[in-house]
CSV table of C-alpha atoms in Angstrom, one decimal:
chain,number,residue,atom,x,y,z
A,17,MET,CA,46.7,92.4,251.3
A,18,MET,CA,49.3,89.8,251.4
A,19,SER,CA,49.4,86.0,252.0
A,20,ALA,CA,52.2,83.9,253.5
A,21,MET,CA,52.7,80.1,252.6
A,22,THR,CA,55.0,77.6,254.0
A,23,SER,CA,56.7,75.1,251.6
A,24,CYS,CA,56.0,71.4,252.5
A,25,LEU,CA,59.5,70.5,251.2
A,26,ASP,CA,61.5,73.2,253.0
A,27,ASN,CA,59.9,74.7,256.2
A,28,ASP,CA,62.5,77.6,256.0
A,29,ILE,CA,61.0,78.9,252.7
A,30,GLU,CA,58.0,81.3,253.0
A,31,GLN,CA,56.2,82.7,250.0
A,32,VAL,CA,54.5,86.2,250.2
A,33,THR,CA,51.8,87.3,247.7
A,34,TYR,CA,51.0,91.0,247.6
A,35,SER,CA,47.6,92.5,246.8
A,36,SER,CA,46.9,94.0,243.5
A,37,GLU,CA,43.9,96.0,244.5
A,38,THR,CA,43.9,99.6,243.3
A,39,SER,CA,40.5,101.1,244.3
A,40,ILE,CA,39.7,104.5,245.7
A,41,THR,CA,36.9,103.9,248.2
A,42,SER,CA,36.2,107.4,249.5
A,43,PHE,CA,36.9,111.0,248.4
A,44,SER,CA,36.0,114.4,250.1
A,45,LEU,CA,37.1,118.0,250.2
A,46,GLY,CA,38.6,120.2,252.8
A,47,THR,CA,37.9,124.0,253.5
A,48,LEU,CA,37.7,126.3,250.4
A,49,HIS,CA,37.4,129.9,249.7
A,50,VAL,CA,34.1,131.3,248.3
A,51,LYS,CA,33.9,134.8,246.6
A,52,ARG,CA,30.5,136.4,247.5
A,53,VAL,CA,28.7,139.6,246.7
A,54,GLY,CA,27.1,141.2,249.6
A,55,LYS,CA,26.2,144.8,250.8
A,56,ASP,CA,28.4,147.1,252.6
A,57,SER,CA,27.5,149.6,255.3
A,58,LYS,CA,26.4,152.0,252.6
A,59,GLY,CA,24.1,149.5,250.9
A,60,GLU,CA,26.3,149.1,247.9
A,61,ASP,CA,27.4,145.8,246.3
A,62,SER,CA,30.6,144.5,247.8
A,63,THR,CA,32.8,141.5,247.1
A,64,TYR,CA,34.2,139.5,250.0
A,65,THR,CA,35.7,136.0,250.5
A,66,ASP,CA,34.1,133.4,252.7
A,67,THR,CA,35.7,130.3,253.9
A,68,ILE,CA,33.5,127.3,254.0
A,69,SER,CA,34.0,123.4,254.8
A,70,MET,CA,33.1,121.4,251.8
A,71,ALA,CA,33.3,118.2,253.6
A,72,ASN,CA,29.5,117.6,253.5
A,73,TYR,CA,29.4,117.8,249.7
A,74,PRO,CA,29.3,114.0,248.8
A,75,PHE,CA,31.3,112.6,245.8
A,76,THR,CA,30.0,109.7,243.9
A,77,ILE,CA,32.5,107.0,243.0
A,78,ASN,CA,31.9,105.0,239.9
A,79,GLN,CA,34.1,102.0,240.2
A,80,ALA,CA,33.1,100.6,236.8
A,81,MET,CA,33.8,103.7,234.9
A,82,ARG,CA,36.5,104.8,237.3
A,83,THR,CA,35.0,108.4,237.7
A,84,ILE,CA,34.6,110.6,240.8
A,85,GLU,CA,32.5,113.7,241.0
A,86,ASN,CA,30.2,115.6,243.3
A,87,LYS,CA,26.4,115.5,242.6
A,88,ASP,CA,25.7,118.7,244.3
A,89,SER,CA,27.8,121.4,242.7
A,90,LEU,CA,29.8,123.7,244.9
A,91,PRO,CA,28.6,127.2,245.3
A,92,VAL,CA,29.1,130.0,242.8
A,93,GLY,CA,32.5,131.5,243.1
A,94,THR,CA,34.2,128.6,244.8
A,95,ASP,CA,38.0,128.7,244.2
A,96,ILE,CA,39.1,125.2,243.1
A,97,SER,CA,42.8,126.3,242.4
A,98,ARG,CA,43.9,125.2,245.9
A,99,VAL,CA,42.0,122.2,247.0
A,100,LEU,CA,42.7,120.0,249.9
A,101,THR,CA,41.4,116.4,249.6
A,102,LYS,CA,40.8,113.4,251.9
A,103,ILE,CA,41.2,110.2,250.1
A,104,THR,CA,40.9,106.5,251.2
A,105,ALA,CA,42.3,103.8,249.0
A,106,ASP,CA,43.6,100.3,249.0
A,107,THR,CA,47.1,101.7,249.6
A,108,ASP,CA,48.5,104.9,250.7
A,109,TYR,CA,50.4,105.3,247.3
A,110,ILE,CA,48.3,107.5,245.3
A,111,LEU,CA,49.6,109.5,242.3
A,112,TYR,CA,47.7,112.5,240.7
A,113,GLY,CA,48.1,114.3,237.3
A,114,LYS,CA,49.4,117.7,238.5
A,115,ILE,CA,48.5,120.5,236.2
A,116,ASP,CA,49.9,124.0,237.0
A,117,SER,CA,48.8,126.1,234.0
A,118,GLU,CA,46.1,126.1,231.3
A,119,GLY,CA,46.9,123.5,228.7
A,120,ALA,CA,49.9,122.2,230.6
A,121,GLU,CA,50.8,118.4,230.4
A,122,ALA,CA,49.8,116.6,233.6
A,123,LYS,CA,52.9,115.3,235.7
A,124,ASP,CA,52.3,112.4,238.0
A,125,THR,CA,52.8,113.5,241.6
A,126,LEU,CA,52.7,111.5,244.8
A,127,TRP,CA,49.5,112.6,246.6
A,128,THR,CA,49.5,113.7,250.4
A,129,SER,CA,46.5,115.0,252.4
A,130,SER,CA,48.4,118.3,252.8
A,131,ASP,CA,48.7,118.8,249.1
A,132,SER,CA,46.9,121.9,247.7
A,133,ILE,CA,45.8,120.6,244.3
A,134,ASN,CA,44.9,122.9,241.5
A,135,PHE,CA,41.6,121.7,239.9
A,136,ALA,CA,41.0,125.1,238.1
A,137,PHE,CA,43.1,123.9,235.0
A,138,ALA,CA,41.7,120.3,235.0
A,139,PRO,CA,40.6,119.0,231.6
A,140,THR,CA,36.8,118.4,231.0
A,141,GLU,CA,37.1,114.8,232.2
A,142,GLY,CA,38.8,115.7,235.4
A,143,LEU,CA,42.3,115.2,236.9
A,144,SER,CA,43.8,111.8,236.9
A,145,PHE,CA,44.3,109.9,240.2
A,146,LYS,CA,45.9,106.4,240.3
A,147,VAL,CA,46.6,104.0,243.1
A,148,LEU,CA,49.7,101.8,243.3
A,149,ALA,CA,49.1,98.4,244.4
A,150,TYR,CA,51.3,96.7,247.2
A,151,SER,CA,52.2,94.2,244.2
A,152,GLY,CA,53.8,97.0,242.3
A,153,VAL,CA,50.9,97.1,239.7
A,154,MET,CA,49.7,100.6,238.9
A,155,GLY,CA,45.9,100.8,238.7
A,156,LYS,CA,43.7,102.2,236.0
A,157,ALA,CA,43.2,106.0,236.5
A,158,TYR,CA,40.2,107.6,238.1
A,159,ARG,CA,39.2,110.8,236.6
A,160,VAL,CA,38.1,113.2,239.4
A,161,LYS,CA,35.9,116.2,238.6
A,162,ILE,CA,34.8,119.1,241.0
A,163,ASN,CA,31.6,120.6,239.8
A,164,VAL,CA,31.1,124.4,240.7
A,165,HIS,CA,27.8,126.2,239.9
A,166,ASN,CA,28.2,128.8,237.1
A,167,GLN,CA,24.9,130.4,238.4
A,168,GLU,CA,23.6,131.3,241.7
A,169,PRO,CA,21.0,128.6,242.2
A,170,ASP,CA,18.5,130.8,244.1
A,171,SER,CA,18.7,134.0,241.8
A,172,LEU,CA,15.7,135.0,239.8
A,173,GLN,CA,16.8,135.7,236.2
A,174,TRP,CA,14.8,137.7,233.7
A,175,THR,CA,14.9,138.2,230.0
A,176,LYS,CA,16.5,141.6,229.2
A,177,GLU,CA,13.8,142.9,226.9
A,178,PRO,CA,10.1,141.6,226.5
A,179,ILE,CA,9.7,138.6,224.1
A,180,GLY,CA,6.9,137.0,222.3
A,181,ALA,CA,4.4,139.0,220.1
A,182,GLY,CA,1.8,141.6,220.3
A,183,PHE,CA,-1.8,141.1,221.0
A,184,THR,CA,-3.9,140.7,217.9
A,185,SER,CA,-6.6,143.0,219.3
A,186,GLY,CA,-4.1,145.6,220.3
A,187,THR,CA,-3.5,146.7,223.9
A,188,LEU,CA,-5.6,145.2,226.9
A,189,ILE,CA,-6.5,146.7,230.1
A,190,LYS,CA,-8.5,144.8,233.1
A,191,GLN,CA,-6.1,141.9,232.4
A,192,LYS,CA,-6.3,138.5,234.2
A,193,ALA,CA,-4.0,135.7,233.0
A,194,VAL,CA,-4.7,132.1,233.5
A,195,TYR,CA,-2.1,129.2,232.5
A,196,ALA,CA,-3.8,126.0,231.4
A,197,ASN,CA,-3.0,123.2,228.8
A,198,ASP,CA,0.5,124.6,228.0
A,199,LYS,CA,-1.1,128.0,227.0
A,200,ILE,CA,-1.3,131.4,228.5
A,201,TYR,CA,-4.9,132.8,228.3
A,202,VAL,CA,-5.2,136.7,228.9
A,203,PHE,CA,-8.7,138.0,229.6
A,204,GLY,CA,-9.0,141.8,229.0
A,205,THR,CA,-10.7,144.7,227.5
A,206,THR,CA,-9.7,146.4,224.3
A,207,GLN,CA,-9.3,150.1,223.4
A,208,ASN,CA,-12.7,149.9,221.9
A,209,GLY,CA,-14.2,148.5,225.2
A,210,LYS,CA,-14.6,145.0,223.9
A,211,GLN,CA,-14.0,142.1,226.1
A,212,VAL,CA,-11.7,139.4,224.6
A,213,VAL,CA,-9.4,136.5,225.7
A,214,GLU,CA,-6.0,136.2,223.8
A,215,TYR,CA,-4.0,132.9,224.1
A,216,THR,CA,-0.5,131.6,223.0
A,217,SER,CA,1.3,128.6,223.6
A,218,VAL,CA,4.5,128.4,225.7
A,219,SER,CA,6.9,125.4,225.8
A,220,ASN,CA,10.1,125.3,227.9
A,221,GLY,CA,10.5,129.1,228.1
A,222,THR,CA,9.7,129.8,224.5
A,223,PRO,CA,6.5,131.7,223.7
A,224,GLY,CA,4.3,131.3,220.6
A,225,THR,CA,4.8,133.5,217.6
A,226,SER,CA,1.4,135.0,217.8
A,227,TRP,CA,-1.7,135.4,219.9
A,228,THR,CA,-5.1,134.0,219.0
A,229,THR,CA,-8.3,136.1,220.0
A,230,ILE,CA,-11.6,134.8,221.2
A,231,ASN,CA,-14.3,137.5,221.4
A,232,LEU,CA,-16.2,137.4,224.5
A,233,PRO,CA,-19.9,138.4,225.3
A,234,ASP,CA,-20.3,142.2,226.1
A,235,ALA,CA,-20.1,142.9,229.8
A,236,THR,CA,-17.8,139.9,230.6
A,237,ASP,CA,-16.1,140.4,233.9
A,238,THR,CA,-12.6,139.8,232.7
A,239,TYR,CA,-11.2,139.7,236.3
A,240,SER,CA,-13.5,136.8,237.0
A,241,ALA,CA,-11.3,134.2,234.9
A,242,THR,CA,-10.6,131.3,237.1
A,243,LEU,CA,-9.2,127.8,236.6
A,244,CYS,CA,-11.1,124.8,237.8
A,245,GLN,CA,-10.4,121.1,236.7
A,246,GLY,CA,-8.5,122.2,233.7
A,247,ASN,CA,-11.2,124.5,232.5
A,248,ILE,CA,-11.5,128.3,232.7
A,249,TYR,CA,-14.8,129.8,234.0
A,250,PHE,CA,-15.8,133.5,233.9
A,251,LEU,CA,-18.9,135.6,234.6
A,252,VAL,CA,-21.1,137.6,232.2
A,253,GLU,CA,-23.7,139.7,234.0
A,254,GLN,CA,-23.6,137.4,237.0
A,255,VAL,CA,-24.0,134.3,234.8
A,256,LEU,CA,-21.3,131.5,234.8
A,257,TYR,CA,-19.7,130.7,231.5
A,258,LYS,CA,-16.8,128.3,230.5
A,259,LEU,CA,-14.3,128.9,227.8
A,260,THR,CA,-14.1,126.3,225.1
A,261,ASP,CA,-11.7,125.5,222.2
A,262,ASN,CA,-13.7,127.5,219.8
A,263,GLY,CA,-15.3,130.1,222.1
A,264,TYR,CA,-17.5,129.7,225.2
A,265,GLU,CA,-20.5,128.1,226.5
A,266,THR,CA,-23.0,129.2,229.1
A,267,SER,CA,-24.4,127.4,232.1
A,268,SER,CA,-27.5,127.5,234.2
A,269,VAL,CA,-25.8,129.0,237.2
A,270,SER,CA,-26.5,132.7,237.7
A,271,ASN,CA,-26.6,135.4,240.4
A,272,LEU,CA,-22.8,135.2,241.0
A,273,SER,CA,-21.0,138.5,241.5
A,274,GLN,CA,-17.6,137.2,242.0
A,275,LEU,CA,-15.4,134.0,241.2
A,276,ILE,CA,-13.0,133.4,244.1
A,277,ALA,CA,-10.9,130.3,243.5
A,278,GLY,CA,-11.0,126.8,242.1
A,279,ILE,CA,-9.8,123.8,244.0
A,280,ASP,CA,-9.9,120.3,242.6
A,281,ASN,CA,-13.5,120.1,241.1
A,282,LEU,CA,-14.9,122.9,243.3
A,283,LEU,CA,-15.5,126.4,242.2
A,284,TYR,CA,-15.9,128.9,245.0
A,285,ALA,CA,-17.9,132.0,244.4
A,286,ARG,CA,-19.7,135.0,245.9
A,287,THR,CA,-23.4,135.5,245.1
A,288,ALA,CA,-25.2,138.8,244.4
A,289,LYS,CA,-26.2,138.9,248.0
A,290,ASP,CA,-22.6,138.2,249.3
A,291,GLU,CA,-23.3,134.6,250.2
A,292,SER,CA,-20.6,132.1,249.8
A,293,TYR,CA,-21.3,129.7,247.0
A,294,VAL,CA,-19.6,126.5,246.0
A,295,TYR,CA,-20.2,124.9,242.7
A,296,ASP,CA,-19.2,121.2,241.8
A,297,VAL,CA,-18.1,121.4,238.1
A,298,GLN,CA,-18.2,117.6,237.8
A,299,ALA,CA,-21.6,117.1,239.4
A,300,ASN,CA,-22.9,120.3,237.8
A,301,SER,CA,-24.5,121.4,241.1
A,302,GLY,CA,-24.0,124.2,243.5
A,303,THR,CA,-24.5,125.0,247.2
A,304,THR,CA,-25.1,128.2,249.0
A,305,GLU,CA,-23.3,128.1,252.2
A,306,ASN,CA,-25.0,129.7,255.3
A,307,TYR,CA,-22.8,132.7,255.8
A,308,ASN,CA,-22.1,136.0,254.1
A,309,ILE,CA,-18.7,136.8,252.7
A,310,THR,CA,-17.2,139.9,254.3
A,311,ASP,CA,-13.8,141.6,254.6
A,312,PHE,CA,-13.2,140.4,251.1
A,313,PRO,CA,-11.7,142.1,247.8
A,314,SER,CA,-14.3,144.2,246.3
A,315,LYS,CA,-16.4,143.0,243.5
A,316,GLY,CA,-15.2,144.0,240.1
A,317,THR,CA,-11.7,144.2,241.2
A,318,ARG,CA,-8.8,141.7,240.3
A,319,THR,CA,-8.9,138.9,242.7
A,320,LEU,CA,-5.9,136.6,242.7
A,321,SER,CA,-5.9,133.0,244.0
A,322,VAL,CA,-3.2,130.3,244.2
A,323,ASN,CA,-3.4,126.7,245.6
A,324,ILE,CA,-0.9,125.4,248.0
A,325,PRO,CA,-0.4,121.6,248.6
A,326,VAL,CA,-0.7,120.9,252.5
A,327,SER,CA,2.5,119.1,253.5
A,328,TYR,CA,1.0,117.1,256.4
A,329,ASN,CA,-1.9,115.8,254.4
A,330,THR,CA,-1.7,115.2,250.6
A,331,SER,CA,-5.5,114.9,250.4
A,332,LEU,CA,-5.8,118.7,251.4
A,333,THR,CA,-5.3,121.8,249.5
A,334,ARG,CA,-5.2,125.5,250.8
A,335,ALA,CA,-6.5,128.3,248.5
A,336,VAL,CA,-5.2,131.7,249.2
A,337,VAL,CA,-6.8,134.7,247.9
A,338,MET,CA,-5.4,138.2,247.7
A,339,GLY,CA,-6.7,141.6,246.3
A,340,TYR,CA,-6.5,145.3,246.7
A,341,ASN,CA,-8.1,147.0,249.7
A,342,THR,CA,-10.3,149.7,248.2
A,343,GLU,CA,-11.9,150.5,251.4
A,344,LYS,CA,-8.6,151.5,253.2
A,345,ALA,CA,-6.1,152.3,250.6
A,346,ASP,CA,-3.3,153.2,253.2
A,347,GLY,CA,-3.9,149.9,255.1
A,348,SER,CA,-2.9,146.3,254.2
A,349,GLY,CA,-3.9,144.3,251.3
A,350,ILE,CA,-6.7,141.8,251.7
A,351,VAL,CA,-5.8,138.0,252.1
A,352,SER,CA,-8.1,135.2,252.8
A,353,THR,CA,-7.6,131.6,253.0
A,354,ARG,CA,-9.4,128.2,253.0
A,355,LEU,CA,-8.7,124.4,253.2
A,356,THR,CA,-10.7,122.0,251.0
A,357,ASN,CA,-12.1,120.6,254.4
A,358,ASP,CA,-13.1,124.0,255.7
A,359,ASN,CA,-16.7,125.4,255.5
A,360,THR,CA,-15.7,129.0,255.7
A,361,TRP,CA,-13.3,131.6,254.2
A,362,SER,CA,-10.9,133.2,256.8
A,363,THR,CA,-9.6,136.7,256.3
A,364,TYR,CA,-6.5,137.8,258.2
A,365,ASN,CA,-6.8,140.7,260.5
A,366,TYR,CA,-3.7,142.8,259.8
A,367,GLU,CA,-5.0,145.6,262.0
A,368,GLU,CA,-3.6,143.9,265.0
A,369,ALA,CA,-0.3,143.1,263.1
A,370,ASP,CA,2.9,144.8,262.8
A,371,THR,CA,4.6,145.9,259.6
A,372,PHE,CA,4.9,142.3,258.5
A,373,ARG,CA,1.3,142.5,257.1
A,374,CYS,CA,0.5,142.1,253.3
A,375,PRO,CA,1.2,145.3,251.4
A,376,ASN,CA,-1.8,147.1,249.6
A,377,ILE,CA,-0.6,146.8,246.1
A,378,VAL,CA,-2.5,148.6,243.1
A,379,ASP,CA,-2.8,146.0,240.2
A,380,PRO,CA,-1.4,143.3,242.4
A,381,SER,CA,-0.1,139.8,241.3
A,382,LEU,CA,0.0,136.8,243.7
A,383,ILE,CA,2.0,133.7,242.7
A,384,TYR,CA,2.9,130.5,244.4
A,385,TYR,CA,6.6,129.8,243.5
A,386,ASN,CA,9.5,127.9,244.9
A,387,LYS,CA,7.3,126.9,247.9
A,388,LYS,CA,6.6,130.4,248.8
A,389,LEU,CA,3.9,133.0,248.3
A,390,TYR,CA,5.0,136.3,246.4
A,391,VAL,CA,3.1,139.5,245.8
A,392,PHE,CA,4.0,142.4,243.7
A,393,GLY,CA,2.7,144.9,241.1
A,394,GLY,CA,1.9,148.6,240.9
A,395,GLU,CA,2.1,151.3,243.6
A,396,ILE,CA,2.0,150.3,247.3
A,397,THR,CA,-0.4,152.6,249.1
A,398,SER,CA,0.2,151.2,252.5
A,399,LYS,CA,1.4,154.0,254.8
A,400,ASP,CA,3.9,151.6,256.4
A,401,TYR,CA,5.5,150.6,253.2
A,402,THR,CA,6.5,154.0,251.8
A,403,ASP,CA,10.0,152.9,251.0
A,404,TYR,CA,8.6,150.5,248.4
A,405,LYS,CA,5.8,152.8,247.1
A,406,ASN,CA,7.0,152.7,243.4
A,407,PRO,CA,5.7,150.0,241.1
A,408,PHE,CA,7.7,146.9,240.7
A,409,SER,CA,10.2,148.1,243.3
A,410,THR,CA,10.5,144.8,245.3
A,411,LEU,CA,8.8,141.4,245.7
A,412,PHE,CA,7.1,140.6,249.1
A,413,CYS,CA,7.4,136.8,250.2
A,414,SER,CA,5.3,134.8,252.7
A,415,THR,CA,6.2,131.3,254.0
A,416,ASP,CA,3.0,131.0,256.4
A,417,ASN,CA,0.2,131.0,254.0
A,418,GLY,CA,-0.1,134.8,253.7
A,419,LEU,CA,-0.1,135.5,257.4
A,420,THR,CA,3.1,137.6,257.5
A,421,TRP,CA,5.0,139.2,254.7
A,422,GLU,CA,8.5,140.5,254.3
A,423,THR,CA,10.4,142.1,251.5
A,424,VAL,CA,13.0,140.1,249.4
A,425,LYS,CA,16.2,142.0,249.3
A,426,GLU,CA,18.4,139.5,247.5
A,427,ASP,CA,18.3,137.0,244.8
A,428,MET,CA,14.5,137.4,244.0
A,429,THR,CA,14.5,140.8,242.3
A,430,PHE,CA,13.1,142.2,239.2
A,431,ALA,CA,15.3,142.8,236.0
A,432,THR,CA,18.1,145.3,236.4
A,433,GLU,CA,19.1,145.3,232.7
A,434,GLY,CA,17.0,146.4,229.5
A,435,THR,CA,13.8,148.2,229.8
A,436,SER,CA,12.6,148.5,233.4
A,437,PHE,CA,9.4,146.9,234.6
A,438,VAL,CA,8.2,150.4,235.8
A,439,GLU,CA,8.5,151.7,232.2
A,440,LEU,CA,6.6,148.6,230.7
A,441,TYR,CA,4.1,149.0,233.4
A,442,ASN,CA,3.6,152.7,232.9
A,443,ARG,CA,2.8,152.1,229.2
A,444,GLY,CA,-0.6,151.0,230.2
A,445,LYS,CA,-3.6,153.3,230.4
A,446,VAL,CA,-3.6,154.3,234.1
A,447,LYS,CA,-2.8,152.7,237.3
A,448,GLY,CA,-5.5,150.4,238.6
A,449,GLU,CA,-6.6,149.5,235.2
A,450,GLY,CA,-4.9,146.1,235.2
A,451,SER,CA,-2.6,146.8,232.2
A,452,TYR,CA,-0.5,143.7,232.9
A,453,SER,CA,-1.0,140.3,234.3
A,454,CYS,CA,1.2,137.4,235.5
A,455,VAL,CA,1.2,133.4,235.5
A,456,VAL,CA,3.6,130.7,236.4
A,457,ASP,CA,3.8,127.7,234.0
A,458,LYS,CA,4.6,124.0,234.5
A,459,ASP,CA,8.3,124.7,233.8
A,460,ASN,CA,8.5,127.2,236.7
A,461,PHE,CA,8.8,130.1,234.4
A,462,ILE,CA,7.1,133.4,235.5
A,463,TRP,CA,5.4,135.3,232.7
A,464,ILE,CA,4.5,138.8,233.1
A,465,ILE,CA,2.2,139.9,230.1
A,466,TRP,CA,2.3,143.6,229.4
A,467,ASN,CA,-0.5,145.7,227.9
A,468,ASN,CA,0.6,145.2,224.4
A,469,GLY,CA,1.1,141.3,224.7
A,470,TYR,CA,5.0,141.2,224.9
A,471,MET,CA,6.1,139.3,227.9
A,472,SER,CA,8.9,139.3,230.4
A,473,ARG,CA,10.1,135.8,231.4
A,474,GLY,CA,11.8,135.0,234.7
A,475,ARG,CA,12.9,131.8,236.4
A,476,ILE,CA,15.0,130.9,239.4
A,477,ASN,CA,18.3,129.4,238.2
A,478,HIS,CA,18.1,126.0,239.9
A,479,PHE,CA,14.9,125.1,238.2
A,480,GLY,CA,16.9,124.9,235.0
A,481,PHE,CA,19.6,122.6,236.4
A,482,LEU,CA,19.8,119.1,235.3
A,483,PRO,CA,18.2,116.6,237.8
A,484,LYS,CA,20.5,114.8,240.2
A,485,TRP,CA,21.3,111.3,239.5
A,486,GLU,CA,20.9,108.6,241.8
């Protein structure tokens, strides 16, 4: 800006005042090269370079602190050694500190939109950008940083070797794990045929240094362990029990052959007569529904359930239940679902479906993670999934509440370094004996608990990133 003033004494004299504004008002990037890893025609890992416009990555300008940087980091492998920028400022005279090599001293250089700027050698605080005002005043420097992810955000990373400690009571089979109150509880049967529950704390990806054992009544159905309203319930000879801090307590509810799921304060079960039963743990009362449960995981097998929030109605929750199909081993797994306002369980009919049906997995695990359902585990016996027959060969994913499933071929994979999950799984007694279990904690860590109590920990990288600032 400039202003013109005419003197009252001499109309021929004009005074001009130039602006001293030196602000950068917008900053964006052009097209950059990104190194990626893909699969070649032979299915082998291959590196290639992609060209991507970065114009949609917003940059935050803090005028008080004179800093400019992107909230969302650029993709892994982005080359920032040749960066085209688009800058709007109070004048067109912008100088930046050009650095051509590691540790070199910055040299003020007049910026143009066609300049290819090397940000690869920028100091931690970023490159210096200054605006020269029309008045001739040089503005205070802005520090410009371009943030690039060092990790693939959607990649699932595992510990190289199992961590934690061994079970106090030795190895366990017929495991079912439950996460509650910052602890992992593992129900199982010892080598001596005793039923126990072992628990340990987990905090921000760090397991406890030992397991604590609670002895359970003889004939406890360890596969029945189910979380409801913050408490863990299980069955002993068809009687409902609840785990306590020092042990367990019994209830007056009996004639239950299977616990299915817990949603809010409702515990869903199956009676000895195959009737559907709903127990309100707060009201301490139950109701037998007027239909029988059919096409459901067999009694005495490990039945997995997860709860999924319903996007269109925050007051509703959907339970998805999955189990091994013992009646038709070469067919699909069994998946059933129910909303909190439903009055029946619905089991998907995969006989009419194509190869996107749920695989039938020995010793299965089901988790709801990163807004998707995943299943994995031991041997796959489905005749249309022979390519993935081996234990822990792949994860299967569903985004439609378990109706259709597909293999995950990138990012979400099992550990490729250290002791393989197959070896860890095979250390158990025999397949189908539940010699491992799995839970997800509040920090989005996936914990696979092996038969000896040591655990493999995994998490998608982006769950570990710092939250974005406003």
